[in-house]
CSV table of C-alpha atoms in Angstrom, one decimal:
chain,number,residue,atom,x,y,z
A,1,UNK,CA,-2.2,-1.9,-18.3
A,2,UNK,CA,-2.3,-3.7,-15.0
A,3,UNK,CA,-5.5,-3.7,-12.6
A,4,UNK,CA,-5.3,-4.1,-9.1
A,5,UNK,CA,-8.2,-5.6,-6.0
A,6,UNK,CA,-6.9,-4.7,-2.4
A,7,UNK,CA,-8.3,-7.0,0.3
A,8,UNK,CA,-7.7,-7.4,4.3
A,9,UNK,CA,-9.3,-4.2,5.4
A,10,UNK,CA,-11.5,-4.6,8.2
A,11,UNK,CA,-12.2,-3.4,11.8
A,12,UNK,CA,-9.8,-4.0,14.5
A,13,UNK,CA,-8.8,-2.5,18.3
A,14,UNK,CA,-6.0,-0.6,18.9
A,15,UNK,CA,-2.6,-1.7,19.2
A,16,UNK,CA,-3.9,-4.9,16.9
A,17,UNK,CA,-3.3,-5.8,13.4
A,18,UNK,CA,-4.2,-6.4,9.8
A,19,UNK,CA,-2.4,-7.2,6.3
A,20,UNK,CA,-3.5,-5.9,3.4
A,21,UNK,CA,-3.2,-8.0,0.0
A,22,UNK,CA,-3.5,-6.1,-3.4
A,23,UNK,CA,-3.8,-8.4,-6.4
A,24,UNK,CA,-2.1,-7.2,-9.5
A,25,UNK,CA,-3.7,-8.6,-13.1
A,26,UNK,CA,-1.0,-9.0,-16.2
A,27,UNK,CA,3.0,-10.3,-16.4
A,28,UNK,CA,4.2,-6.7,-16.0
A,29,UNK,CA,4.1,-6.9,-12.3
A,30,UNK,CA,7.5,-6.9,-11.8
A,31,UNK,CA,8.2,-3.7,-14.0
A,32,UNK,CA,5.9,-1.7,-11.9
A,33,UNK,CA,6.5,0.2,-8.6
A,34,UNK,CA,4.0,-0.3,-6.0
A,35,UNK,CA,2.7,1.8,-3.3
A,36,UNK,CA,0.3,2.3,-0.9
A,37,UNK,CA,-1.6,5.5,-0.4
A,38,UNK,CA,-4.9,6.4,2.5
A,39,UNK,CA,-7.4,8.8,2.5
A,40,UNK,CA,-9.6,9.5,5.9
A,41,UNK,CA,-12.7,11.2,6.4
A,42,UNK,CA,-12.3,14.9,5.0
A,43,UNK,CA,-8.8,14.8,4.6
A,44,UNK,CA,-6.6,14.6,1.7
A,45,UNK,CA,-4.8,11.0,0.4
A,46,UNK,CA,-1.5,10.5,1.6
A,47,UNK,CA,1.7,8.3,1.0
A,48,UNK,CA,2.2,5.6,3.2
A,49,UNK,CA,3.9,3.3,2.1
A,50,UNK,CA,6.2,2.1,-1.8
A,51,UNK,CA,8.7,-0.5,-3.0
A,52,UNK,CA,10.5,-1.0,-5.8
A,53,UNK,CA,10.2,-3.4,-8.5
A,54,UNK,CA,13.2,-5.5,-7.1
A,55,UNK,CA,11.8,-5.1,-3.8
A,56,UNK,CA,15.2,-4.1,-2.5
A,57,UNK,CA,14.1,-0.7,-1.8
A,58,UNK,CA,10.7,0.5,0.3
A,59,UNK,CA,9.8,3.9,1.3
A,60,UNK,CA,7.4,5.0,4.2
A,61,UNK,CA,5.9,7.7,5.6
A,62,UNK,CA,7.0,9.1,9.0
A,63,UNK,CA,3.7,8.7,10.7
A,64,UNK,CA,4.0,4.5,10.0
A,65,UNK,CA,7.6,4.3,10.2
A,66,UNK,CA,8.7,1.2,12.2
A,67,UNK,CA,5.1,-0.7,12.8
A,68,UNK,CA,4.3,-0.9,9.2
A,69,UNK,CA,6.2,-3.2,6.6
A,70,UNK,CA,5.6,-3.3,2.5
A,71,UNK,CA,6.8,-6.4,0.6
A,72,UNK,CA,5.9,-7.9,-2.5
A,73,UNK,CA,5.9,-11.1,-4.1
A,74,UNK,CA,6.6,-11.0,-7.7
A,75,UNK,CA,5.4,-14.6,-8.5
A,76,UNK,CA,2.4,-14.2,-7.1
A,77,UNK,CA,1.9,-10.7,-8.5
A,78,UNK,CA,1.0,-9.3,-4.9
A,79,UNK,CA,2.0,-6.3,-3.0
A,80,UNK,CA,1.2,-6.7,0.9
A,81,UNK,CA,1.2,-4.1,3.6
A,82,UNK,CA,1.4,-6.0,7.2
A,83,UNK,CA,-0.2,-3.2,10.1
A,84,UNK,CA,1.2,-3.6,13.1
A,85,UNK,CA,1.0,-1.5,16.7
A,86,UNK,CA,-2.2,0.3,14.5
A,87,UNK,CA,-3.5,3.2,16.4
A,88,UNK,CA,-7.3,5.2,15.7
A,89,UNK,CA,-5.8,7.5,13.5
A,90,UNK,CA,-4.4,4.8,11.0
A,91,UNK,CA,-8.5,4.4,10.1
A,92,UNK,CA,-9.2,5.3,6.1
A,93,UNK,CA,-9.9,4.0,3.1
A,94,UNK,CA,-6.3,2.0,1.7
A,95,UNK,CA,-5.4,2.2,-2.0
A,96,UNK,CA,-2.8,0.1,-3.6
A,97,UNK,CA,-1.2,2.3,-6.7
A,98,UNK,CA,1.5,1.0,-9.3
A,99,UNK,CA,3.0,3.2,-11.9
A,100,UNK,CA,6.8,3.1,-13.8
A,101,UNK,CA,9.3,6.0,-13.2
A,102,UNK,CA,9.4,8.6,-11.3
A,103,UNK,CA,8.8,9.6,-7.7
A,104,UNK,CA,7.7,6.5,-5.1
A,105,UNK,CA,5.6,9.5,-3.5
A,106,UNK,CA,2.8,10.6,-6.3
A,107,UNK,CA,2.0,10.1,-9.7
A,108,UNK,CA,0.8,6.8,-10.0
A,109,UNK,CA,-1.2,5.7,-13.0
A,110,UNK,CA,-2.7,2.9,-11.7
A,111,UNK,CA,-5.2,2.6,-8.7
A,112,UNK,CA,-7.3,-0.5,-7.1
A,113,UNK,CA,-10.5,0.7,-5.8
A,114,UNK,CA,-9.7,0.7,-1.9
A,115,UNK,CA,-10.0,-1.5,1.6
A,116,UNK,CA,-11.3,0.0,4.4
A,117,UNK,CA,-9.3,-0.3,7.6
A,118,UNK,CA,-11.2,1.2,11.2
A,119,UNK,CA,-9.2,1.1,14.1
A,120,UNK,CA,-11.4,1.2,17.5
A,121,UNK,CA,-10.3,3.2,20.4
């Protein structure tokens, strides 16, 4: 079982940017792909971000394709999500999310308990 704390969320102006941290407990870190998932006011929780265990590999959505960036750093047993070029419509609630197998893009078994992130206009 892992458990994960997300941190970095905060309030920023457009066109700024943040970097989220999530902390990851246990020494199965490295066995475990890690993603990044939103949710906003009345909407649904969406993918925005995963990488592999290696950290060869990332995915992201097309909405934050080319101003976001997911890395992870094994020995420190943190997953990051640097923000950049963040627009009003990036605000919500950010969960970090590790699971084993399967699809980057849902099914995760594991969920930290979220960072808020608003993004003034």
């Amino acid at each position: 079982q892992v458990q994960l704390v997300e941190s970095g969320g905060g309030l920023v102006q457009a066109g700024g940017s943040l970097r989220l941290s999530c902390a990851a407990s246990g020494r199965t870190f490295r066995s475990y792909v890690m993603g990044w998932f939103r949710q906003a006011p009345g909407k649904e929780r969406e993918f925005v971000s995963a990488i592999t265990w290696t950290g060869y590999s990332t995915y992201y959505a097309d909405s934050v394709k080319g101003r976001f960036t997911i890395s992870r750093d094994n020995a420190k047993n943190t997953v990051y999500l640097q923000m950049n070029s963040l627009k009003p419509e990036d605000t919500a609630v950010y969960y970090c999310a590790a699971k084993i197998g399967g699809s980057v893009y849902n099914n995760y078994d594991y969920w930290g308990q979220g960072t808020q992130v608003t993004v003034s206009s």
